[in-house]
Amino acid sequence: MRKEKKSRESHVKSLRLLQLEKAIQSIPYPGVERLVKELEVSRRTVLRDIDELKLYYNAPIEYDRLHKGYYYTDETFFVKNVLVSEGELVAMAGILPLLERYDNTPLKDTISKVYNTISQMLPNQVQVQSSLLNDVQFIADPLPNIEPEVFKKLFEAIKTHKSISFGYRNLSSTEHIPHSDIDPYKIYCQKGDWYVIAYSHSHEKFNTYNLSRMKNIVFLKEFTPDQDYDRKVHIDPNFGIWNNDAPMQKIELLFDKSINTYVLERTWHKNQECHQNEDGSVYLSFESNQIQETLYWVLHFADSVQILNPPELKKLYKEKLKKMMKRI
């Protein structure tokens, strides 16, 4: 109890010192009586706090006899003690795992430099009101490796409208296959994976390429961007960024009641309809043109999901299960 009381008193005192500092900075030459009113404390407390600011924080506080009030001789001074609340600490700690999303890209170094710059701008002494950093651990997703040169050159090619050639290893390939005369338009990051959508002159359509499977990028001639890019590229960022000109289909799924909370507490798609039935099962529907990607996602739930529609997804699901059974 004594430790808790002492900690609480220290917290209140630190807050009061910050309020005192702010008052001296914002109010022209505040006198003791004005500070008593602002801080709602006694005259004795104000004078003691001023002495503490000067003694322990080297605050350049002086008293102006002409104006009968206090002021800072150095207007850039601030108290070198910052209180970080538990909520603020969570937010600060949350930045670090976000950086792990960029571990496989050169952006990691850039973002880290920005974060370190902001950190250096903070006061040297930070008083934390929680041990939360020791109580929380973030688990990062496994990320594919991307060659730094690939990332750098792709952004440059998009910015300067340069066609490129490169080596690409498909999902089932054993080696990189040469690709040439590709016009890169836009880079997408989905769940830690990085992709570029580019117009392939050999295929005469927009294709999606995974950055981790690319290498040996070479700049070619400059190209004129297609003004109808947005109309010609059909992706669904919620379930897949693979360009697909197939029509949107309504996906309808029924989840077992054993995982109803897990399904209900998440937003799976921006245009979803999701509700719990009387028997505890959960109905989920949304529209997407990414049938193949939806299939991979549905397989994640194993026997806890039933595909209601469309028939095409049902068929793919059955075929995939048959192939899986042959491997057992």
Short mmCIF file of C-alpha atoms in Angstrom, two decimals:
data_model
loop_
_atom_site.label_atom_id
_atom_site.label_comp_id
_atom_site.label_asym_id
_atom_site.label_seq_id
_atom_site.Cartn_x
_atom_site.Cartn_y
_atom_site.Cartn_z
CA MET A 1 0.00 0.00 0.00
CA ARG A 2 2.84 2.40 0.87
CA LYS A 3 4.53 1.74 -2.48
CA GLU A 4 1.28 2.33 -4.35
CA LYS A 5 0.65 5.56 -2.43
CA LYS A 6 4.18 6.76 -3.08
CA SER A 7 3.92 5.94 -6.76
CA ARG A 8 0.58 7.76 -7.02
CA GLU A 9 1.96 10.82 -5.26
CA SER A 10 4.98 10.84 -7.59
CA HIS A 11 2.69 10.63 -10.61
CA VAL A 12 0.52 13.53 -9.37
CA LYS A 13 3.61 15.60 -8.64
CA SER A 14 5.07 14.98 -12.10
CA LEU A 15 1.83 16.01 -13.74
CA ARG A 16 1.74 19.17 -11.62
CA LEU A 17 5.30 20.07 -12.64
CA LEU A 18 4.33 19.72 -16.30
CA GLN A 19 1.30 21.94 -15.69
CA LEU A 20 3.48 24.49 -13.95
CA GLU A 21 5.96 24.48 -16.81
CA LYS A 22 3.14 24.94 -19.34
CA ALA A 23 1.65 27.81 -17.33
CA ILE A 24 4.97 29.70 -17.17
CA GLN A 25 5.44 29.18 -20.92
CA SER A 26 1.94 30.18 -22.02
CA ILE A 27 0.97 32.91 -19.54
CA PRO A 28 2.86 36.23 -19.75
CA TYR A 29 4.76 36.62 -16.47
CA PRO A 30 2.41 34.68 -14.17
CA GLY A 31 2.73 35.58 -10.50
CA VAL A 32 2.39 33.17 -7.58
CA GLU A 33 -1.30 33.95 -7.06
CA ARG A 34 -2.05 33.30 -10.74
CA LEU A 35 -0.18 30.00 -10.59
CA VAL A 36 -2.05 29.01 -7.42
CA LYS A 37 -5.30 29.57 -9.31
CA GLU A 38 -4.12 27.70 -12.43
CA LEU A 39 -2.79 24.65 -10.57
CA GLU A 40 -5.37 24.72 -7.76
CA VAL A 41 -2.72 24.17 -5.10
CA SER A 42 -1.35 26.19 -2.21
CA ARG A 43 1.12 29.07 -2.47
CA ARG A 44 3.65 26.96 -0.62
CA THR A 45 3.34 24.12 -3.16
CA VAL A 46 3.83 26.49 -6.11
CA LEU A 47 7.00 27.98 -4.62
CA ARG A 48 8.34 24.50 -3.77
CA ASP A 49 7.62 23.23 -7.29
CA ILE A 50 9.35 26.23 -8.86
CA ASP A 51 12.44 25.53 -6.72
CA GLU A 52 12.33 21.87 -7.78
CA LEU A 53 12.13 22.78 -11.46
CA LYS A 54 15.17 25.00 -11.06
CA LEU A 55 17.13 22.58 -8.88
CA TYR A 56 16.46 19.17 -10.44
CA TYR A 57 15.58 20.10 -14.01
CA ASN A 58 17.83 23.13 -14.48
CA ALA A 59 14.81 25.14 -15.55
CA PRO A 60 15.91 28.70 -16.53
CA ILE A 61 13.13 30.32 -14.48
CA GLU A 62 13.59 33.91 -13.39
CA TYR A 63 11.36 36.41 -11.59
CA ASP A 64 10.73 39.73 -13.33
CA ARG A 65 10.23 42.42 -10.70
CA LEU A 66 8.83 44.88 -13.23
CA HIS A 67 6.09 42.50 -14.40
CA LYS A 68 5.86 40.78 -11.00
CA GLY A 69 5.87 37.32 -12.49
CA TYR A 70 7.98 34.36 -13.66
CA TYR A 71 9.38 33.70 -17.11
CA TYR A 72 11.86 31.44 -18.94
CA THR A 73 15.12 33.00 -20.03
CA ASP A 74 15.31 30.19 -22.61
CA GLU A 75 12.00 29.80 -24.42
CA THR A 76 13.07 26.47 -25.96
CA PHE A 77 13.37 24.76 -22.57
CA PHE A 78 11.07 21.88 -21.62
CA VAL A 79 11.01 19.57 -18.63
CA LYS A 80 13.16 16.48 -19.23
CA ASN A 81 10.59 14.14 -17.77
CA VAL A 82 7.74 12.74 -19.79
CA LEU A 83 4.94 10.66 -18.39
CA VAL A 84 3.90 7.84 -20.69
CA SER A 85 0.52 6.34 -19.90
CA GLU A 86 -0.27 2.67 -20.40
CA GLY A 87 -2.35 3.42 -23.48
CA GLU A 88 0.36 5.58 -25.00
CA LEU A 89 2.91 2.89 -24.23
CA VAL A 90 0.86 0.33 -26.15
CA ALA A 91 0.75 2.69 -29.12
CA MET A 92 4.50 3.25 -28.98
CA ALA A 93 5.21 -0.45 -28.62
CA GLY A 94 2.85 -1.15 -31.49
CA ILE A 95 5.08 0.78 -33.88
CA LEU A 96 7.94 -1.68 -33.46
CA PRO A 97 6.13 -4.82 -34.69
CA LEU A 98 4.78 -2.78 -37.59
CA LEU A 99 8.37 -2.32 -38.69
CA GLU A 100 8.66 -6.09 -38.95
CA ARG A 101 6.21 -5.93 -41.84
CA TYR A 102 8.99 -4.19 -43.76
CA ASP A 103 11.83 -6.50 -42.69
CA ASN A 104 12.08 -7.84 -46.24
CA THR A 105 12.27 -4.39 -47.86
CA PRO A 106 14.62 -1.39 -47.88
CA LEU A 107 11.76 0.60 -46.33
CA LYS A 108 12.67 -0.97 -42.98
CA ASP A 109 15.86 1.12 -42.73
CA THR A 110 14.07 4.31 -43.82
CA ILE A 111 11.20 3.88 -41.36
CA SER A 112 13.62 2.94 -38.58
CA LYS A 113 15.56 6.16 -39.18
CA VAL A 114 12.36 8.19 -38.94
CA TYR A 115 11.35 6.38 -35.73
CA ASN A 116 14.81 6.94 -34.22
CA THR A 117 14.71 10.62 -35.18
CA ILE A 118 11.37 11.04 -33.39
CA SER A 119 12.73 9.15 -30.38
CA GLN A 120 15.75 11.44 -30.19
CA MET A 121 13.46 14.46 -30.12
CA LEU A 122 11.88 13.20 -26.89
CA PRO A 123 13.32 14.16 -23.52
CA ASN A 124 16.17 12.02 -22.21
CA GLN A 125 14.30 10.85 -19.12
CA VAL A 126 11.03 9.02 -19.60
CA GLN A 127 8.96 8.00 -16.61
CA VAL A 128 6.75 5.05 -17.52
CA GLN A 129 3.66 4.36 -15.46
CA SER A 130 3.45 0.72 -16.55
CA SER A 131 5.65 -2.34 -17.07
CA LEU A 132 3.61 -3.19 -20.15
CA LEU A 133 6.62 -3.57 -22.43
CA ASN A 134 7.63 -6.59 -20.36
CA ASP A 135 4.11 -8.03 -20.43
CA VAL A 136 3.38 -7.91 -24.15
CA GLN A 137 5.12 -9.75 -26.97
CA PHE A 138 4.28 -9.46 -30.65
CA ILE A 139 4.55 -12.48 -32.94
CA ALA A 140 5.49 -11.57 -36.49
CA ASP A 141 4.27 -13.35 -39.63
CA PRO A 142 6.88 -15.20 -41.71
CA LEU A 143 7.88 -12.97 -44.61
CA PRO A 144 9.47 -13.83 -47.97
CA ASN A 145 12.86 -12.37 -48.82
CA ILE A 146 12.99 -9.55 -51.36
CA GLU A 147 16.25 -8.47 -52.95
CA PRO A 148 16.86 -4.78 -52.04
CA GLU A 149 17.80 -4.02 -55.64
CA VAL A 150 14.44 -5.37 -56.87
CA PHE A 151 12.52 -3.12 -54.51
CA LYS A 152 14.58 -0.06 -55.37
CA LYS A 153 14.48 -0.53 -59.15
CA LEU A 154 10.74 -1.26 -59.26
CA PHE A 155 9.90 1.98 -57.48
CA GLU A 156 12.23 3.84 -59.80
CA ALA A 157 10.68 2.20 -62.88
CA ILE A 158 7.18 3.16 -61.75
CA LYS A 159 8.23 6.73 -61.00
CA THR A 160 10.06 7.22 -64.31
CA HIS A 161 7.66 5.09 -66.42
CA LYS A 162 10.38 2.69 -67.55
CA SER A 163 9.67 -0.75 -69.00
CA ILE A 164 11.73 -3.55 -67.45
CA SER A 165 12.97 -7.06 -68.05
CA PHE A 166 13.66 -9.49 -65.21
CA GLY A 167 13.89 -13.08 -64.12
CA TYR A 168 10.79 -14.55 -62.47
CA ARG A 169 10.29 -17.80 -60.60
CA ASN A 170 6.69 -19.00 -60.63
CA LEU A 171 5.20 -20.78 -57.64
CA SER A 172 5.93 -24.24 -59.08
CA SER A 173 9.11 -23.37 -60.98
CA THR A 174 12.59 -24.63 -60.16
CA GLU A 175 14.39 -21.67 -61.75
CA HIS A 176 13.89 -18.05 -62.79
CA ILE A 177 12.40 -17.60 -66.26
CA PRO A 178 13.25 -14.46 -68.29
CA HIS A 179 10.45 -11.90 -68.66
CA SER A 180 10.83 -8.88 -70.93
CA ASP A 181 9.05 -5.68 -71.91
CA ILE A 182 6.89 -5.27 -68.80
CA ASP A 183 5.39 -1.87 -67.87
CA PRO A 184 5.11 -1.61 -64.04
CA TYR A 185 2.23 0.52 -62.73
CA LYS A 186 1.60 0.02 -59.04
CA ILE A 187 2.96 -1.85 -56.02
CA TYR A 188 0.66 -3.49 -53.48
CA CYS A 189 1.43 -4.92 -50.06
CA GLN A 190 -1.01 -7.57 -48.88
CA LYS A 191 -0.47 -9.36 -45.57
CA GLY A 192 3.30 -8.84 -45.72
CA ASP A 193 3.66 -9.93 -49.35
CA TRP A 194 4.66 -7.33 -51.94
CA TYR A 195 3.35 -7.37 -55.50
CA VAL A 196 3.60 -5.23 -58.61
CA ILE A 197 0.91 -4.99 -61.25
CA ALA A 198 2.41 -4.50 -64.69
CA TYR A 199 1.32 -4.63 -68.31
CA SER A 200 2.89 -7.56 -70.12
CA HIS A 201 3.33 -6.87 -73.83
CA SER A 202 3.86 -10.55 -74.59
CA HIS A 203 0.57 -11.52 -72.88
CA GLU A 204 -1.17 -8.28 -73.91
CA LYS A 205 -2.73 -7.81 -70.48
CA PHE A 206 -2.03 -6.65 -66.92
CA ASN A 207 -0.42 -9.32 -64.71
CA THR A 208 0.54 -9.48 -61.05
CA TYR A 209 4.09 -10.37 -60.01
CA ASN A 210 5.44 -11.20 -56.56
CA LEU A 211 8.50 -9.11 -55.71
CA SER A 212 10.15 -11.94 -53.77
CA ARG A 213 10.21 -14.03 -56.96
CA MET A 214 11.87 -11.38 -59.12
CA LYS A 215 15.57 -10.75 -59.79
CA ASN A 216 17.96 -9.08 -62.24
CA ILE A 217 15.73 -6.12 -63.17
CA VAL A 218 16.96 -4.18 -66.19
CA PHE A 219 15.54 -0.82 -67.32
CA LEU A 220 14.29 -0.62 -70.88
CA LYS A 221 12.58 2.18 -72.84
CA GLU A 222 10.18 4.72 -71.38
CA PHE A 223 6.47 3.94 -71.74
CA THR A 224 3.33 6.06 -71.77
CA PRO A 225 1.00 5.05 -68.89
CA ASP A 226 -2.42 3.70 -69.84
CA GLN A 227 -5.02 6.21 -68.64
CA ASP A 228 -7.56 3.36 -68.37
CA TYR A 229 -5.44 1.42 -65.85
CA ASP A 230 -8.09 1.50 -63.11
CA ARG A 231 -10.73 0.18 -65.50
CA LYS A 232 -8.57 -2.64 -66.84
CA VAL A 233 -7.21 -3.94 -63.55
CA HIS A 234 -9.62 -6.06 -61.52
CA ILE A 235 -8.40 -7.02 -58.07
CA ASP A 236 -9.91 -7.51 -54.65
CA PRO A 237 -7.51 -6.21 -51.97
CA ASN A 238 -9.49 -8.06 -49.30
CA PHE A 239 -8.81 -11.50 -50.79
CA GLY A 240 -6.29 -11.19 -53.59
CA ILE A 241 -4.49 -8.77 -55.85
CA TRP A 242 -4.32 -11.11 -58.83
CA ASN A 243 -5.74 -9.34 -61.87
CA ASN A 244 -8.83 -11.24 -62.93
CA ASP A 245 -11.45 -10.04 -65.41
CA ALA A 246 -13.95 -12.66 -64.25
CA PRO A 247 -17.23 -11.20 -62.96
CA MET A 248 -17.77 -10.65 -59.26
CA GLN A 249 -19.51 -13.56 -57.58
CA LYS A 250 -21.39 -13.81 -54.32
CA ILE A 251 -19.53 -16.05 -51.89
CA GLU A 252 -21.79 -17.64 -49.27
CA LEU A 253 -20.37 -19.64 -46.37
CA LEU A 254 -21.75 -21.27 -43.25
CA PHE A 255 -19.41 -21.63 -40.28
CA ASP A 256 -19.84 -24.14 -37.48
CA LYS A 257 -20.94 -22.80 -34.11
CA SER A 258 -17.68 -24.07 -32.59
CA ILE A 259 -15.89 -21.07 -34.12
CA ASN A 260 -18.76 -18.56 -34.24
CA THR A 261 -17.05 -16.00 -32.01
CA TYR A 262 -13.87 -16.12 -34.10
CA VAL A 263 -15.83 -15.45 -37.29
CA LEU A 264 -18.14 -12.81 -35.84
CA GLU A 265 -15.43 -10.69 -34.22
CA ARG A 266 -13.61 -10.03 -37.51
CA THR A 267 -14.28 -8.08 -40.66
CA TRP A 268 -13.32 -10.44 -43.46
CA HIS A 269 -14.42 -8.27 -46.35
CA LYS A 270 -15.45 -4.63 -46.66
CA ASN A 271 -18.83 -5.56 -48.23
CA GLN A 272 -19.57 -8.61 -46.09
CA GLU A 273 -22.86 -9.68 -44.54
CA CYS A 274 -22.31 -11.62 -41.36
CA HIS A 275 -24.78 -12.85 -38.74
CA GLN A 276 -25.30 -15.64 -36.25
CA ASN A 277 -28.14 -18.11 -36.75
CA GLU A 278 -30.37 -19.49 -34.01
CA ASP A 279 -28.40 -22.75 -33.87
CA GLY A 280 -25.14 -20.83 -33.26
CA SER A 281 -23.75 -21.21 -36.77
CA VAL A 282 -22.58 -18.10 -38.62
CA TYR A 283 -23.55 -17.03 -42.13
CA LEU A 284 -21.00 -14.99 -44.05
CA SER A 285 -21.32 -13.61 -47.57
CA PHE A 286 -19.39 -11.14 -49.71
CA GLU A 287 -18.66 -10.46 -53.37
CA SER A 288 -15.28 -11.14 -54.96
CA ASN A 289 -13.67 -12.18 -58.23
CA GLN A 290 -10.82 -13.94 -56.43
CA ILE A 291 -12.24 -17.47 -56.35
CA GLN A 292 -8.85 -19.18 -56.17
CA GLU A 293 -7.64 -17.02 -53.29
CA THR A 294 -10.97 -17.49 -51.50
CA LEU A 295 -10.51 -21.24 -51.86
CA TYR A 296 -7.14 -21.12 -50.07
CA TRP A 297 -8.71 -19.06 -47.30
CA VAL A 298 -11.69 -21.41 -46.89
CA LEU A 299 -9.38 -24.44 -46.65
CA HIS A 300 -7.92 -22.85 -43.54
CA PHE A 301 -11.16 -23.64 -41.66
CA ALA A 302 -11.13 -27.35 -42.59
CA ASP A 303 -14.36 -29.06 -41.48
CA SER A 304 -15.68 -25.97 -39.65
CA VAL A 305 -17.06 -24.36 -42.82
CA GLN A 306 -19.60 -25.27 -45.47
CA ILE A 307 -19.61 -23.65 -48.92
CA LEU A 308 -23.14 -22.65 -49.92
CA ASN A 309 -22.27 -20.72 -53.08
CA PRO A 310 -21.01 -20.41 -55.78
CA PRO A 311 -20.94 -23.90 -57.39
CA GLU A 312 -17.52 -23.16 -58.89
CA LEU A 313 -16.01 -22.69 -55.42
CA LYS A 314 -17.67 -25.91 -54.23
CA LYS A 315 -16.15 -27.82 -57.14
CA LEU A 316 -12.66 -26.45 -56.54
CA TYR A 317 -12.95 -27.26 -52.85
CA LYS A 318 -13.87 -30.90 -53.55
CA GLU A 319 -11.07 -31.30 -56.06
CA LYS A 320 -8.55 -29.89 -53.62
CA LEU A 321 -9.74 -32.23 -50.86
CA LYS A 322 -9.39 -35.26 -53.18
CA LYS A 323 -5.80 -34.30 -53.97
CA MET A 324 -5.07 -33.83 -50.29
CA MET A 325 -6.52 -37.26 -49.44
CA LYS A 326 -4.22 -38.94 -51.98
CA ARG A 327 -1.23 -37.60 -50.10
CA ILE A 328 -2.26 -39.17 -46.80
#
